[in-house]
């Protein structure tokens, strides 16, 4: 006679497989120098600083004309030094073109080339743009220690006009292009950075059709 199962018989137990826990990370003092334990499930992050674009300026600080650069050097904060060159129409004549005294100390050098001071004008009259471009190129050719140039200064400012003649945006752009092209044709300077002049943002002296208020931002744009 088959035996009957009693209600008091113990029920079979289900067994559940347990995933073994990973061993704990070794103490930090047991790791090679520079290594640290990583928590389970942690995601590694790339903490390396991204590479700066090639066109990104290497310096933040700067000053207008040499004389205070030692302050940057002593502070360990190298920066730009803006120098001025009145090149006229003859390549700058006796204007010093050696800037290695600055670049040789790790400083960045920017040279602003202009035709002359009032009333000569930051750039000359339109009929002399080619002469001015050749003069800028001649100055660059005999220069040392500079690869960054600015053409003219604040062309919307009345004091920068040649003999009081307005410099309109299209005229400045024409002069700038001629100078930039001439500079890039100088051996060893094909990759030089040639910058446009900064406008004078505090005045409204140059007014014309399309900009009756003399807005410097419209002039620059």
CSV table of C-alpha atoms in Angstrom, one decimal:
chain,number,residue,atom,x,y,z
A,1,UNK,CA,0.0,0.0,0.0
A,2,UNK,CA,1.4,3.3,-1.1
A,3,UNK,CA,2.3,5.6,1.8
A,4,UNK,CA,0.4,8.9,2.0
A,5,UNK,CA,2.3,12.2,2.4
A,6,UNK,CA,1.5,13.8,5.7
A,7,UNK,CA,0.7,17.5,6.1
A,8,UNK,CA,3.4,17.5,8.7
A,9,UNK,CA,6.1,16.4,6.3
A,10,UNK,CA,8.7,19.2,5.9
A,11,UNK,CA,8.4,21.1,2.6
A,12,UNK,CA,11.4,21.0,0.2
A,13,UNK,CA,13.4,24.2,0.3
A,14,UNK,CA,14.3,26.2,-2.8
A,15,UNK,CA,17.9,27.0,-3.1
A,16,UNK,CA,19.0,30.3,-4.6
A,17,UNK,CA,22.4,30.8,-6.1
A,18,UNK,CA,24.2,33.8,-4.8
A,19,UNK,CA,26.6,35.8,-7.0
A,20,UNK,CA,29.8,35.9,-5.2
A,21,UNK,CA,30.9,39.4,-4.2
A,22,UNK,CA,34.1,40.7,-5.7
A,23,UNK,CA,37.0,41.1,-3.4
A,24,UNK,CA,37.4,44.5,-1.9
A,25,UNK,CA,40.0,46.8,-3.5
A,26,UNK,CA,43.4,46.7,-1.9
A,27,UNK,CA,44.3,49.5,0.6
A,28,UNK,CA,45.6,52.6,-1.1
A,29,UNK,CA,48.9,52.3,0.6
A,30,UNK,CA,49.5,48.9,-1.2
A,31,UNK,CA,49.0,50.4,-4.6
A,32,UNK,CA,51.7,51.6,-6.9
A,33,UNK,CA,52.4,55.4,-6.6
A,34,UNK,CA,49.8,57.4,-8.5
A,35,UNK,CA,47.1,54.6,-8.4
A,36,UNK,CA,43.9,54.8,-6.4
A,37,UNK,CA,41.2,52.2,-5.8
A,38,UNK,CA,38.2,52.5,-8.0
A,39,UNK,CA,34.7,51.7,-6.6
A,40,UNK,CA,32.7,49.0,-8.2
A,41,UNK,CA,30.6,50.3,-11.1
A,42,UNK,CA,32.5,53.6,-11.2
A,43,UNK,CA,33.0,55.3,-14.6
A,44,UNK,CA,36.4,56.6,-15.4
A,45,UNK,CA,36.4,60.2,-16.3
A,46,UNK,CA,39.0,61.9,-18.6
A,47,UNK,CA,40.3,64.7,-16.4
A,48,UNK,CA,43.0,65.8,-18.8
A,49,UNK,CA,42.6,69.5,-20.0
A,50,UNK,CA,41.5,69.7,-23.6
A,51,UNK,CA,44.1,70.9,-26.1
A,52,UNK,CA,43.7,74.6,-26.9
A,53,UNK,CA,42.9,75.3,-30.6
A,54,UNK,CA,45.9,76.4,-32.7
A,55,UNK,CA,44.4,79.9,-33.0
A,56,UNK,CA,43.8,80.3,-29.3
A,57,UNK,CA,46.0,83.1,-27.8
A,58,UNK,CA,48.7,81.8,-25.5
A,59,UNK,CA,48.4,84.7,-23.1
A,60,UNK,CA,45.7,86.5,-21.1
A,61,UNK,CA,47.6,89.4,-19.7
A,62,UNK,CA,49.2,92.2,-21.6
A,63,UNK,CA,50.3,95.9,-21.5
A,64,UNK,CA,50.5,98.8,-23.9
A,65,UNK,CA,54.1,99.5,-24.7
A,66,UNK,CA,57.2,98.1,-23.0
A,67,UNK,CA,58.2,99.3,-19.5
A,68,UNK,CA,56.1,97.2,-17.1
A,69,UNK,CA,56.8,93.7,-18.5
A,70,UNK,CA,59.0,92.9,-15.5
A,71,UNK,CA,55.9,92.8,-13.4
A,72,UNK,CA,54.5,90.0,-15.5
A,73,UNK,CA,57.8,88.1,-15.5
A,74,UNK,CA,58.3,88.4,-11.7
A,75,UNK,CA,54.7,87.2,-11.1
A,76,UNK,CA,55.2,84.2,-13.5
A,77,UNK,CA,52.4,85.4,-15.7
A,78,UNK,CA,53.8,86.1,-19.1
A,79,UNK,CA,51.7,88.1,-21.5
A,80,UNK,CA,51.6,90.4,-24.5
A,81,UNK,CA,53.5,93.6,-25.0
A,82,UNK,CA,52.0,96.0,-27.6
A,83,UNK,CA,54.6,98.1,-29.4
A,84,UNK,CA,54.0,101.0,-31.8
A,85,UNK,CA,55.7,101.5,-35.1
A,86,UNK,CA,55.2,104.7,-37.2
A,87,UNK,CA,56.1,103.3,-40.6
A,88,UNK,CA,55.0,106.1,-42.8
A,89,UNK,CA,55.5,105.4,-46.5
A,90,UNK,CA,59.2,104.6,-46.4
A,91,UNK,CA,59.3,101.4,-44.3
A,92,UNK,CA,59.6,103.0,-41.0
A,93,UNK,CA,62.9,104.8,-41.6
A,94,UNK,CA,64.7,104.7,-38.3
A,95,UNK,CA,61.9,103.1,-36.3
A,96,UNK,CA,63.3,100.2,-34.2
A,97,UNK,CA,62.2,96.9,-35.7
A,98,UNK,CA,64.0,94.5,-33.2
A,99,UNK,CA,61.7,93.1,-30.6
A,100,UNK,CA,63.8,90.2,-29.5
A,101,UNK,CA,64.4,92.0,-26.2
A,102,UNK,CA,60.8,91.1,-25.4
A,103,UNK,CA,60.2,87.8,-27.3
A,104,UNK,CA,63.5,86.5,-26.0
A,105,UNK,CA,62.1,86.6,-22.5
A,106,UNK,CA,59.1,84.5,-23.4
A,107,UNK,CA,56.7,87.5,-23.9
A,108,UNK,CA,54.3,87.8,-26.8
A,109,UNK,CA,54.8,90.7,-29.1
A,110,UNK,CA,52.2,92.6,-31.0
A,111,UNK,CA,53.3,95.6,-33.2
A,112,UNK,CA,50.8,98.2,-34.3
A,113,UNK,CA,51.9,99.8,-37.6
A,114,UNK,CA,50.5,103.1,-38.5
A,115,UNK,CA,51.1,105.8,-41.1
A,116,UNK,CA,51.8,108.5,-38.5
A,117,UNK,CA,50.2,110.6,-35.8
A,118,UNK,CA,47.7,113.4,-36.2
A,119,UNK,CA,47.4,115.0,-38.7
A,120,UNK,CA,49.2,112.3,-40.9
A,121,UNK,CA,46.5,109.7,-40.1
A,122,UNK,CA,46.6,106.2,-38.8
A,123,UNK,CA,46.4,105.1,-42.4
A,124,UNK,CA,47.0,107.4,-45.4
A,125,UNK,CA,44.5,108.6,-48.0
A,126,UNK,CA,43.2,105.9,-50.3
A,127,UNK,CA,45.5,106.9,-53.2
A,128,UNK,CA,48.5,105.9,-51.0
A,129,UNK,CA,47.2,102.6,-49.7
A,130,UNK,CA,49.6,100.6,-52.0
A,131,UNK,CA,52.5,102.7,-50.8
A,132,UNK,CA,51.5,102.1,-47.2
A,133,UNK,CA,51.2,98.4,-47.8
A,134,UNK,CA,54.7,98.3,-49.2
A,135,UNK,CA,56.0,100.3,-46.3
A,136,UNK,CA,54.4,97.9,-43.8
A,137,UNK,CA,55.9,94.9,-45.6
A,138,UNK,CA,59.4,96.6,-45.6
A,139,UNK,CA,59.2,97.1,-41.9
A,140,UNK,CA,58.1,93.5,-41.3
A,141,UNK,CA,61.0,92.3,-43.5
A,142,UNK,CA,63.6,93.9,-41.3
A,143,UNK,CA,61.9,93.1,-38.1
A,144,UNK,CA,62.9,90.5,-35.5
A,145,UNK,CA,60.9,88.9,-32.7
A,146,UNK,CA,57.4,89.6,-33.9
A,147,UNK,CA,54.8,87.6,-35.9
A,148,UNK,CA,51.6,89.5,-34.9
A,149,UNK,CA,50.7,92.9,-36.4
A,150,UNK,CA,47.9,95.4,-36.3
A,151,UNK,CA,47.2,97.7,-39.2
A,152,UNK,CA,46.4,101.3,-38.1
A,153,UNK,CA,44.5,102.4,-35.0
A,154,UNK,CA,40.9,103.5,-34.2
A,155,UNK,CA,40.0,104.5,-37.8
A,156,UNK,CA,36.6,105.9,-36.6
A,157,UNK,CA,38.3,108.4,-34.3
A,158,UNK,CA,38.7,111.9,-35.7
A,159,UNK,CA,42.3,112.2,-34.6
A,160,UNK,CA,43.3,109.2,-36.7
A,161,UNK,CA,42.1,110.7,-40.0
A,162,UNK,CA,44.6,111.6,-42.7
A,163,UNK,CA,44.5,115.4,-42.9
A,164,UNK,CA,41.0,115.3,-41.4
A,165,UNK,CA,39.6,113.0,-44.2
A,166,UNK,CA,37.1,110.4,-43.0
A,167,UNK,CA,38.1,106.8,-43.0
A,168,UNK,CA,35.0,104.8,-43.9
A,169,UNK,CA,34.7,101.1,-43.2
A,170,UNK,CA,35.1,100.0,-46.8
A,171,UNK,CA,38.2,102.2,-47.2
A,172,UNK,CA,39.8,100.7,-44.0
A,173,UNK,CA,39.0,97.2,-45.2
A,174,UNK,CA,40.6,97.9,-48.5
A,175,UNK,CA,43.8,99.3,-46.9
A,176,UNK,CA,43.9,96.4,-44.4
A,177,UNK,CA,43.6,93.7,-47.2
A,178,UNK,CA,46.5,95.3,-49.2
A,179,UNK,CA,48.7,95.4,-46.1
A,180,UNK,CA,47.9,91.9,-45.1
A,181,UNK,CA,48.7,90.6,-48.6
A,182,UNK,CA,52.0,92.5,-48.7
A,183,UNK,CA,53.1,91.2,-45.3
A,184,UNK,CA,52.3,87.6,-46.2
A,185,UNK,CA,54.5,87.9,-49.2
A,186,UNK,CA,57.5,88.7,-47.1
A,187,UNK,CA,59.8,85.6,-46.8
A,188,UNK,CA,59.3,84.0,-43.4
A,189,UNK,CA,56.1,85.8,-42.6
A,190,UNK,CA,53.5,83.9,-44.7
A,191,UNK,CA,51.7,82.7,-41.6
A,192,UNK,CA,51.9,85.9,-39.6
A,193,UNK,CA,48.8,87.1,-37.8
A,194,UNK,CA,47.7,90.4,-39.2
A,195,UNK,CA,44.9,92.0,-37.2
A,196,UNK,CA,42.4,94.8,-37.9
A,197,UNK,CA,42.6,98.0,-35.9
A,198,UNK,CA,40.4,98.2,-32.9
A,199,UNK,CA,37.7,101.0,-33.1
A,200,UNK,CA,37.3,103.8,-30.6
A,201,UNK,CA,34.2,102.6,-28.7
A,202,UNK,CA,33.6,105.9,-26.8
A,203,UNK,CA,32.9,108.3,-29.6
A,204,UNK,CA,30.4,108.8,-32.5
A,205,UNK,CA,32.5,111.0,-34.7
A,206,UNK,CA,32.4,109.1,-37.9
A,207,UNK,CA,28.8,109.2,-39.3
A,208,UNK,CA,27.7,108.2,-42.8
A,209,UNK,CA,24.9,106.7,-44.7
A,210,UNK,CA,23.8,103.5,-43.0
A,211,UNK,CA,25.3,104.7,-39.7
A,212,UNK,CA,23.9,108.2,-39.0
A,213,UNK,CA,24.6,107.9,-35.3
A,214,UNK,CA,28.2,107.0,-35.7
A,215,UNK,CA,27.8,103.7,-33.8
A,216,UNK,CA,31.2,102.2,-33.4
A,217,UNK,CA,29.8,98.6,-33.4
A,218,UNK,CA,28.2,99.2,-36.8
A,219,UNK,CA,31.5,100.7,-38.0
A,220,UNK,CA,33.4,97.7,-36.9
A,221,UNK,CA,30.9,95.2,-38.3
